[in-house]
Structure formats: structure tokens, C-alpha cells
XYZ file of C-alpha atoms in Angstrom:
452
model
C 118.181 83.684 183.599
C 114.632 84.189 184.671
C 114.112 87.589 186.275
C 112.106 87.718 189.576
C 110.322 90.922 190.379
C 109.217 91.393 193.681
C 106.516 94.391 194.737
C 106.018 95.363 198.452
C 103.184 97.257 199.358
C 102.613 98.858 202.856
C 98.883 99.876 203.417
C 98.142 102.571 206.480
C 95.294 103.872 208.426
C 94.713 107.591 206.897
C 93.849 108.511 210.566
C 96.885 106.842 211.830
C 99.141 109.328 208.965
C 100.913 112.029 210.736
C 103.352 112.661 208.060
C 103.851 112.531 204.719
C 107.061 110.254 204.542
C 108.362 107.004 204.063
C 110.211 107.148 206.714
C 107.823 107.947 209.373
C 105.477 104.737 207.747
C 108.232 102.752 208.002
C 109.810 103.270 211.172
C 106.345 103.839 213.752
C 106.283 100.070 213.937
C 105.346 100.129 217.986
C 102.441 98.312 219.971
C 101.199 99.555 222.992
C 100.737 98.451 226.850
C 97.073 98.217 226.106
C 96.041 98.735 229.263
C 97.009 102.407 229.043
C 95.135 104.779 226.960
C 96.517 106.829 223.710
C 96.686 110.377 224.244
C 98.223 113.031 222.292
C 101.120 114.786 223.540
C 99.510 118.267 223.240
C 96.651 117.164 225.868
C 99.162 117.694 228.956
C 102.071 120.014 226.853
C 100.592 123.493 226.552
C 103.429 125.405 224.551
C 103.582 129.173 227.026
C 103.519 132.811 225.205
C 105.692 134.296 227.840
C 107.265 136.354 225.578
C 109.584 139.350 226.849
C 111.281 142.104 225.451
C 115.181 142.789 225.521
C 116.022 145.328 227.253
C 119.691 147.273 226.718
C 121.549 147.126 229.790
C 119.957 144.223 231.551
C 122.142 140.766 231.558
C 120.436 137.806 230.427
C 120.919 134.146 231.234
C 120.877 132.495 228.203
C 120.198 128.519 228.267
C 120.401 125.423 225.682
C 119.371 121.232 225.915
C 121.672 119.031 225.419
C 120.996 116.302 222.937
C 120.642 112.280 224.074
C 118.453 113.335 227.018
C 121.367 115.689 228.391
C 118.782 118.396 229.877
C 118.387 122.200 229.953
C 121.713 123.430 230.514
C 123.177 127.206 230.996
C 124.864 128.545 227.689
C 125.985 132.077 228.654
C 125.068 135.104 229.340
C 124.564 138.243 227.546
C 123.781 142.113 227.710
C 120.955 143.225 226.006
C 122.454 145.395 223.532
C 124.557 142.435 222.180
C 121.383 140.229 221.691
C 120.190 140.204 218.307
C 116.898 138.165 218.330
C 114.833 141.069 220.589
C 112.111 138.682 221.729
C 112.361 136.293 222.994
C 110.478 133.606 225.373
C 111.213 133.779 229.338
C 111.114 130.234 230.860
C 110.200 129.413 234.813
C 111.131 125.676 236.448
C 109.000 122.932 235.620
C 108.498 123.818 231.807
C 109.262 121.547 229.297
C 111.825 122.411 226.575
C 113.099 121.268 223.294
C 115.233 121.678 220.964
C 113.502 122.424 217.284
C 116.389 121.133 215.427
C 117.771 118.786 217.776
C 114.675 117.259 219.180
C 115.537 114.131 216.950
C 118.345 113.724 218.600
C 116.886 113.667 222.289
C 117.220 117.066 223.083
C 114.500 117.211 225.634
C 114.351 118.627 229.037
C 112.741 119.897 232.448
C 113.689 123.695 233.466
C 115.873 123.493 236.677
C 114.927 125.580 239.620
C 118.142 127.783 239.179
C 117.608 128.643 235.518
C 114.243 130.469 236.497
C 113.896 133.803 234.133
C 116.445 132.461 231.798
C 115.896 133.076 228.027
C 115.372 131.371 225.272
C 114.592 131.671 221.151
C 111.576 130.683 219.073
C 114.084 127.530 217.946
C 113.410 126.445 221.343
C 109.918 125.665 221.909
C 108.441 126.128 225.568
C 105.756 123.765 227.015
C 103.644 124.186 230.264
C 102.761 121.265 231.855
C 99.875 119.891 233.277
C 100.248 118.391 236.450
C 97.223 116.715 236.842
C 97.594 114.598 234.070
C 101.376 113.692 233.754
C 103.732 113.620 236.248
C 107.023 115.861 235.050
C 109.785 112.935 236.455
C 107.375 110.842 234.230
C 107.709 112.941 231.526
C 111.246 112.889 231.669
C 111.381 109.177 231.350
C 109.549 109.008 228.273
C 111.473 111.577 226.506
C 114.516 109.106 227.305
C 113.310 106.052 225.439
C 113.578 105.417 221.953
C 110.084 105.262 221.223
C 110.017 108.839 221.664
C 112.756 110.120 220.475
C 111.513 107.978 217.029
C 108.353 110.017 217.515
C 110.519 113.245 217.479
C 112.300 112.085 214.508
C 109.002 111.203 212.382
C 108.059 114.641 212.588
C 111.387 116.157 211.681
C 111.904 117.481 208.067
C 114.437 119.412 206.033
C 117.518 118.434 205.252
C 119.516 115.993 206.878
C 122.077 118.166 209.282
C 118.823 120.742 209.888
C 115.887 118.766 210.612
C 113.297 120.530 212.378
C 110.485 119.106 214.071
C 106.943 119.796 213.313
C 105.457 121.390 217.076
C 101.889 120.846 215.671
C 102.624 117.413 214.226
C 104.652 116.712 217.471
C 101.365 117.307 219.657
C 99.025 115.340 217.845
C 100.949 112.402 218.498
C 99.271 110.190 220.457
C 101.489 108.090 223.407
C 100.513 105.702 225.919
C 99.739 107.550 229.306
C 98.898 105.872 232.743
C 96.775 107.197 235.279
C 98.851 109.441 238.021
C 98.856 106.395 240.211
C 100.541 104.037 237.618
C 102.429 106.978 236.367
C 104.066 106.941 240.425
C 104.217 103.352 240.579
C 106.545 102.761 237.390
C 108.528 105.482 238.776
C 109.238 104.315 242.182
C 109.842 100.621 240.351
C 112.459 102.449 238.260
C 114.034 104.936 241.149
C 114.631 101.551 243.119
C 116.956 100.091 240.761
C 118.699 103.236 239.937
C 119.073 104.114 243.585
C 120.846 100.457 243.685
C 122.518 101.040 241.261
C 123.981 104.104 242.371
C 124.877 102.460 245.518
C 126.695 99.692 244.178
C 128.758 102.434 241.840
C 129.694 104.125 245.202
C 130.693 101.191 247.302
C 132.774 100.136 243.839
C 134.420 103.473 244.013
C 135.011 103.124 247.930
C 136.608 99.736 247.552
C 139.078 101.195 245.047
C 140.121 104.125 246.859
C 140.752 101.666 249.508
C 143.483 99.776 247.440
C 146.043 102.622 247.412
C 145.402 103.189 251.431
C 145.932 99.314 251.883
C 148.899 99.482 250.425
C 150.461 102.353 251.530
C 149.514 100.852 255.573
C 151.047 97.676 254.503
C 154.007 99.323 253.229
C 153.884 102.471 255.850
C 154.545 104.787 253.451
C 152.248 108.633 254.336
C 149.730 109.433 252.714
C 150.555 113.651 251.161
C 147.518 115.727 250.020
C 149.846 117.863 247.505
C 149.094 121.558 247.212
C 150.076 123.622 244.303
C 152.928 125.932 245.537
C 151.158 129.776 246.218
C 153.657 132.780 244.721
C 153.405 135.352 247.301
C 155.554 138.463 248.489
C 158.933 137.740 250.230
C 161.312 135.542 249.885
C 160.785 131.484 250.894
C 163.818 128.805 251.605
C 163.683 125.829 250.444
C 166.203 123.158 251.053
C 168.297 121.973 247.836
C 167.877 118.399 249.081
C 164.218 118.575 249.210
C 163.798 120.001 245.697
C 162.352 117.174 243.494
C 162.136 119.478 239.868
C 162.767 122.761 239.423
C 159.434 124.315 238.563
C 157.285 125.936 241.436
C 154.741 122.833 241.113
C 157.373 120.874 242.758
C 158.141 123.264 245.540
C 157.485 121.678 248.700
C 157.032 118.198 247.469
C 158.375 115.799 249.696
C 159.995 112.892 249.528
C 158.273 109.335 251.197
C 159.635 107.144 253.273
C 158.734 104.019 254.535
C 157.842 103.472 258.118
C 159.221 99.865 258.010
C 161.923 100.353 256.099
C 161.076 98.528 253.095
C 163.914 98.982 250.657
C 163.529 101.244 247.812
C 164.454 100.816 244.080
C 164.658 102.891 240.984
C 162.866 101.388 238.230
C 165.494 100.991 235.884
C 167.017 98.585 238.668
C 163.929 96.166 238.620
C 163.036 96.038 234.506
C 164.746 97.138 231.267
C 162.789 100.102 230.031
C 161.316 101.348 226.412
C 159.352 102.587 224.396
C 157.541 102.202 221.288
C 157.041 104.202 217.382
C 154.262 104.640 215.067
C 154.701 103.289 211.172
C 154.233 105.733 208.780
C 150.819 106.461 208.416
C 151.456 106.982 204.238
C 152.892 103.565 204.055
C 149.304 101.469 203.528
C 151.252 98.290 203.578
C 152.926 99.255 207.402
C 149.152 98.710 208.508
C 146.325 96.082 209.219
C 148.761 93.545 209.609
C 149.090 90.336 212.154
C 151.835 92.201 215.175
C 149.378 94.055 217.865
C 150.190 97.770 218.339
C 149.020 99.691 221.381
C 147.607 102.942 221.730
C 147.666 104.943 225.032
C 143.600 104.568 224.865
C 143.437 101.259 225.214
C 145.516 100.970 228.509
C 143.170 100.424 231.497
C 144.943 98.683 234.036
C 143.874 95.783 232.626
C 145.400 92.640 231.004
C 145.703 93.409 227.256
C 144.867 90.727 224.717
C 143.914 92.500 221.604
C 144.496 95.854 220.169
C 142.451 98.583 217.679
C 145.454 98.047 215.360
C 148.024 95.888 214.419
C 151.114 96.774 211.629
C 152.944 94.340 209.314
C 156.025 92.776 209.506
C 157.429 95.685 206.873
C 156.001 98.145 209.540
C 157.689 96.987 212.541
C 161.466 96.904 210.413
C 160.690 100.482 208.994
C 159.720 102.294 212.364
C 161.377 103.113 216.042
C 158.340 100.051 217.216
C 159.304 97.256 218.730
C 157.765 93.447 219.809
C 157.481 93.020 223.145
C 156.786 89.873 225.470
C 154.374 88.711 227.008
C 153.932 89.975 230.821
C 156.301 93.310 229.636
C 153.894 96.013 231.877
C 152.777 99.210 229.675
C 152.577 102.499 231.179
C 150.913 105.684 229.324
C 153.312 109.128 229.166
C 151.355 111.391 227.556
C 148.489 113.800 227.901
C 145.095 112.592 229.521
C 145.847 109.427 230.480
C 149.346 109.565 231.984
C 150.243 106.690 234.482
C 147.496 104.449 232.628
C 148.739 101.053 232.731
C 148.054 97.333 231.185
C 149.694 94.207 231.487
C 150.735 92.477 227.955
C 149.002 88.971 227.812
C 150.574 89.067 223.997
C 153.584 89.691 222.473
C 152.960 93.797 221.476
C 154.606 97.059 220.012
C 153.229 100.035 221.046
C 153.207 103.969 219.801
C 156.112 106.111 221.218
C 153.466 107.796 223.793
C 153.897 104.190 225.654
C 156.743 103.313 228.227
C 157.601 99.465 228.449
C 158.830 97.465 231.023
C 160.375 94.677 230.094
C 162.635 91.835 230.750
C 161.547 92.190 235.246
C 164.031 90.373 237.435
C 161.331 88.757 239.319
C 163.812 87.469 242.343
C 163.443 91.257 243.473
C 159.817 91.642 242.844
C 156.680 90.407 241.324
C 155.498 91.586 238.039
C 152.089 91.379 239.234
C 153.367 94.089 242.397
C 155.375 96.136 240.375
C 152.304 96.590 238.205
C 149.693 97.412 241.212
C 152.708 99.849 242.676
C 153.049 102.026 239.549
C 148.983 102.057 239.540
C 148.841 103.756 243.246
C 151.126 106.211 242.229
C 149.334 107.755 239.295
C 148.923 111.110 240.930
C 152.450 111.180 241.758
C 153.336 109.938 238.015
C 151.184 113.433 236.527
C 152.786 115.562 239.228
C 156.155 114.944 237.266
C 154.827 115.622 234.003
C 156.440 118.024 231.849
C 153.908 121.053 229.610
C 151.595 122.968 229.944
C 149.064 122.417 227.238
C 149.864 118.571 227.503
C 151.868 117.394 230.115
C 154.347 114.641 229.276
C 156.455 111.958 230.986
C 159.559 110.113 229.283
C 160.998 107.111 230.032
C 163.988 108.700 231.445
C 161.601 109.850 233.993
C 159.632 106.552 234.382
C 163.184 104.746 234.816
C 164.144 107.032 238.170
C 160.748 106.695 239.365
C 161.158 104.787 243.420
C 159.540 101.595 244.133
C 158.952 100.898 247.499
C 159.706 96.565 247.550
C 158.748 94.552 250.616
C 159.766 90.527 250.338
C 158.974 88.313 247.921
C 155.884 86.583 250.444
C 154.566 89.902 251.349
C 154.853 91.158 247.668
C 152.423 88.021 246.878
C 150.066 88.562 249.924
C 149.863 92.526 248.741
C 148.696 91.018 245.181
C 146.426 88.746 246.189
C 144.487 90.954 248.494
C 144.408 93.456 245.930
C 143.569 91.529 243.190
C 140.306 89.998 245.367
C 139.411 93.988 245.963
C 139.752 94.947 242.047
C 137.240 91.454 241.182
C 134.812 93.018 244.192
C 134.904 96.541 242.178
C 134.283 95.020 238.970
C 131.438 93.033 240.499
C 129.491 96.217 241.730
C 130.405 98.215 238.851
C 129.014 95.107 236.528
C 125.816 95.121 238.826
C 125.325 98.442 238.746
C 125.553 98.364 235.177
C 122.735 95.410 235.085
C 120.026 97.096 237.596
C 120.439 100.526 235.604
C 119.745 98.849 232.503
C 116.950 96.745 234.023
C 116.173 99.582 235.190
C 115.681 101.640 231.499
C 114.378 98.251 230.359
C 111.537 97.480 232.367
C 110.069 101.009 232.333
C 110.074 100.701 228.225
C 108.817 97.263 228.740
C 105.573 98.939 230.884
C 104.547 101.421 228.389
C 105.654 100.098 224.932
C 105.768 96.393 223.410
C 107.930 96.425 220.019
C 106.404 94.526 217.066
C 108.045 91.796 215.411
């Protein structure tokens, strides 16, 4: 068999090597907007010497930057006497920071007006700018793209989990920089779009608040803003009737009515209820299997067609899980997401953190309603939550919870309109999505042009 050897050879500029790696060579593969010029970074960053002493007794506000563009953040702060590194470098608003060890991982930032006099190390470098050459919300764009952040990372070195970037290696770089006027113009071009975008978000969010106050007019139930009970001095009655839980949480609590007498149903007298198991995780064979199994995560008031995971036949037999139909309505008892919900559009087992309603006698009510109902009453849902560290429903709970259940016709006329204001949401929220990445997008698309 004839052997084929096969020698690539890269060739470079030697005035276009900033650093001695492979990696830098092989990833600084960018083409510029050519109708900007190349300037190095260090011809508007002027790193400050504001150095300051620390002084015993004096409080200091101590700051970090987050990494993937998260900004200059407070950390904590500190007396004097407990500070070991004794200079240190006093920043003002407007500076730029980074990160020596992070900077490869985005961790670039303006100062905010309310962190003036804050402190930081040597490991984070400090950088006037100059005004009259970039402007800082332009700044703060670049530092976002990947281009940049591929810049930061080229003049990184060490080993892999502490990677420091090069400050002198950093400012020779040279990036494409408009003149003020284009520098103002991109901006405004990409403000625009995220303005829009932020508008569309906010009328999304409007529309879905509006659901649960549609539905509680239509069904004339009150709207409560609960309050957390207040211990004080003296002695309160409360009526026996009235008490919900026993637990001050519940204190005060009251029950709802309906305005227009709608009649009201426990759970477990609309659906069968259940729950679900998890295979033993040491049994390899009770996993990656054909029979879906659903995790609380992936319930998002949402039809559910697929899950992460799925056991075997073996699993399902040798576990508390159980296969579900099609339409059965999942609802989420544990922890953070409590009161999440999904519809099955599969047969499904779930974990034991899942409740499952199953089997719905549909001549008293929709599935469709019964699912929207038990999504407006997710606050109500945590409120009877068991735990402190993580709260917890059961299905005990789930199965007394009341369902307020109009006629069939109005049941369907509640869906519908509902169902037309969750597709409006989800139109926004996809828009929104769309102009902020256009958004991102077009600004990279202005100052850099990738090579093929």
C-alpha cells in the first residue's frame, strides 16, 4: 500500500508576527473593512499609574470583570488591615479594564460611574482612554466580538487554566478603527436594532402577563398580591376555616372565589394523577434506550416531543417509571422550576420530581384548559411548597389543588384566545431575538470580513 506523505507549510509576514505560536499563526485568519485604517490598540489605551497605598482602617471597594463581555462588577469590600496585596491601582469611570488571566475569555469592561475609587490588583490591568480617537460605547462593542476576544487569546500564554495575556503584545495589535463620525454612525445603526429589540422583548412580556389577567376576568376570580405573614408582638386570630397550611407563610392566605360562580373541582376529580422514577444510574443497560424520559428541565409549557434521555425496556420494568400517553399534562414538583408544565405529544416516563396527569375526562374539561389553568397558577403552586432549602410539592398536593371550570364552549373560547396570545409572544420574543443578532452581526460585518 503506497504511502502518501503530505507537507503543509504556512509562510508569514515577520512584521505581521506578534507571537511566537502556532496557534496565534493559525487562528489570526481575519480581513479587514479596508476602508478603515489599522491602528494598534495602545494608540487610544494608555494603561494609568494611579497607584495608592492601603491604608489600615479605611474600607475598600474591591471590584472584578466578568468574563464573556459581563463588565466591571463589585466583588466586596475590605478593611485595610485584611488586604494583603498593599498597592494597589485606584480606578475612576470611563477606564478600561481587563482581566490578565481572563482576558481570553472576554473579560473586558468600562468602569461604571458608581465604582469610582474602587480598587483593583496588578492582575487587572487599567487603561485610560482617549476620547478623541475612540469612542468608549465603541470600544465596548469591539471587545464583544470574536475578533477580539481571538486577539486577546493570541497573546495569552502559560498553561491552559492560567493563561495570561501579554499587555505589551496586547497593544501592539493593530485593529480596524473608524473615524469618530463612523465610529457614531455604526453605533446608532446598532442601538436601533437593540432598542427594537428590547421593545419587542417588553411588549412579549406584557402580552404574557396579560394571559393570567384574561383569564382570571373571564373566570372572575381576584386577583391577591400575597404578602409573607410579619411575626410581631401580641397575639393575632385567625379563623380555622381560613387556614390553608399550617406554617406562618400561609397565614392570611385566602381562599378565591369565583364571581360567576363557575364550579370548582379538585384535580384528582378531573385526571388520574402520578408520578414518575429514575433507573438506576449503575445499571448501563437501564439507559440510552428507545422509551423517552423527562426531566423537570425540559418542561416549558410547551408541547414535548423529544427528551435529553430515554431508558430501555429493562429500565422501565426495574424502576418506580412509568409510560405515559400521549396528551397526559406534566407538571414540575421540585425545586426551581415548580409548577413548570408541558404537554406530552409522545408516549413518556418521567423522573419522580414530575407529577402526571393522566387519563382527563374531557366531558368536564379540556385538556388544552386544564393545562393553561395549572400554568396561571404557578405562584400559587410554589406558595404550597414544602422546605426550606428546596421547596417541594407532591402529588398528593397537586391532586387537591382547585380548578376553577367554566363550560365546555367557554373552556374552548378561553384556549383559543390564549393560545393566539402565547403565538403573538413567541413572535416578538423570536423577533427580538433576530434584530439583536442582526444587530451583533452587522456591526462585525462593518469592521471585520472573515477569510475563507
Amino acid at each position: 500500500m503506497e504511502v502518501i506523505e503530505k507537507t503543509y507549510l504556512k509562510s508569514t509576514s515577520f512584521q505581521l508576527l506578534q507571537n511566537w505560536s502556532v496557534r496565534y499563526l493559525l487562528e489570526s485568519r481575519f480581513s479587514y473593512n479596508e476602508k478603515f485604517e489599522l491602528v494598534p490598540i495602545g494608540s487610544f489605551l494608555r494603561k494609568s499609574s494611579n497607584k495608592t497605598k492601603i491604608e489600615k482602617g479605611k474600607l475598600y471597594q474591591r471590584v472584578t470583570v466578568k468574563i464573556n463581555n459581563g463588565g466591571v462588577i463589585p466583588r466586596d469590600t475590605e478593611l485595610g488591615e485584611n488586604i494583603g496585596t498593599k498597592i494597589q491601582y485606584e480606578i475612576k469611570p470611563g477606564q478600561f479594564l481587563m482581566s490578565k488571566i481572563d482576558a481570553r475569555n472576554g473579560a473586558f469592561g468600562l468602569v461604571p460611574a458608581n465604582l469610582e475609587g474602587a480598587i483593583v490588583t496588578n492582575d487587572f490591568p487599567v487603561f485610560d482612554v482617549d476620547n478623541t480617537k475612540i469612542v468608549p460605547e465603541f470600544l465596548v462593542l469591539i471587545t464583544t466580538t470574536k475578533e477580539f476576544i481571538q486577539f486577546a487569546q493570541s497573546c495569552s500564554s502559560g498553561t491552559t487554566n492560567r493563561q495570561r495575556i501579554n499587555i505589551e503584545m496586547f497593544l501592539n495589535v493593530k485593529i480596524p478603527l473608524p473615524s469618530l463620525l463612523e465610529q457614531n454612525r455604526i453605533i446608532n445603526a446598532y442601538n436601533e436594532k437593540i432598542q427594537l429589540a428590547k421593545e419587542q422583548n417588553l411588549r412579549a412580556n406584557e402580552i404574557e402577563k396579560g394571559i393570567k389577567d384574561y383569564l382570571f376576568e373571564i373566570l372572575g376570580i381576584p386577583q391577591i398580591n400575597s404578602q409573607k405573614y410579619q411575626a410581631g408582638k401580641g397575639l393575632r386570630l385567625v379563623s380555622y376555616s381560613e387556614i390553608k397550611k399550617w406554617g406562618l407563610d400561609f397565614i392570611g392566605q385566602k381562599q378565591r372565589n369565583s364571581k360567576n360562580g363557575f364550579h370548582v373541582y379538585r384535580i384528582k376529580e378531573l385526571c388520574s394523577i402520578s408520578s414518575g422514577g429514575t433507573p438506576s444510574r449503575s445499571k448501563k443497560q437501564y439507559y440510552n434506550g428507545e422509551i423517552p424520559w423527562i426531566k423537570t428541565g425540559e418542561l416549558k409549557d410547551e408541547i414535548l416531543y423529544d427528551t435529553e434521555e430515554k431508558i430501555t425496556e429493562e429500565g422501565l420494568n426495574n424502576s418506580s417509571a412509568k409510560l405515559y400517553p400521549k396528551n397526559s399534562l406534566v407538571v414540575a414538583m421540585y425545586g426551581a422550576t415548580i409548577g413548570k408544565t408541558a404537554k406530552l405529544g409522545i408516549e413518556s416516563t418521567t423522573n419522580q420530581a414530575c407529577a402526571v396527569l393522566f387519563n382527563i375526562n374531557n366531558d368536564i374539561i379540556t385538556t388544552d384548559y386544564l393545562w393553561l389553568y395549572i400554568q396561571s397558577q404557578i405562584e400559587e403552586l410554589k406558595k404550597l411548597a414544602y422546605g426550606s432549602a428546596q421547596p417541594n410539592l407532591n402529588a398528593g398536593t397537586i391532586a387537591n389543588f382547585k380548578v376553577f371550570v367554566p363550560n365546555i364552549e367557554l373552556q374552548k373560547e378561553i384556549v383559543n384566545h390564549i393560545f393566539k396570545m402565547k403565538h403573538n409572544a413567541k413572535m416578538l420574543r423570536q423577533k427580538s431575538l433576530t434584530n439583536n443578532n442582526r444587530a451583533i452581526k452587522e456591526f462585525e460585518n462593518e469592521i471585520f470580513e472573515k477569510c475563507n
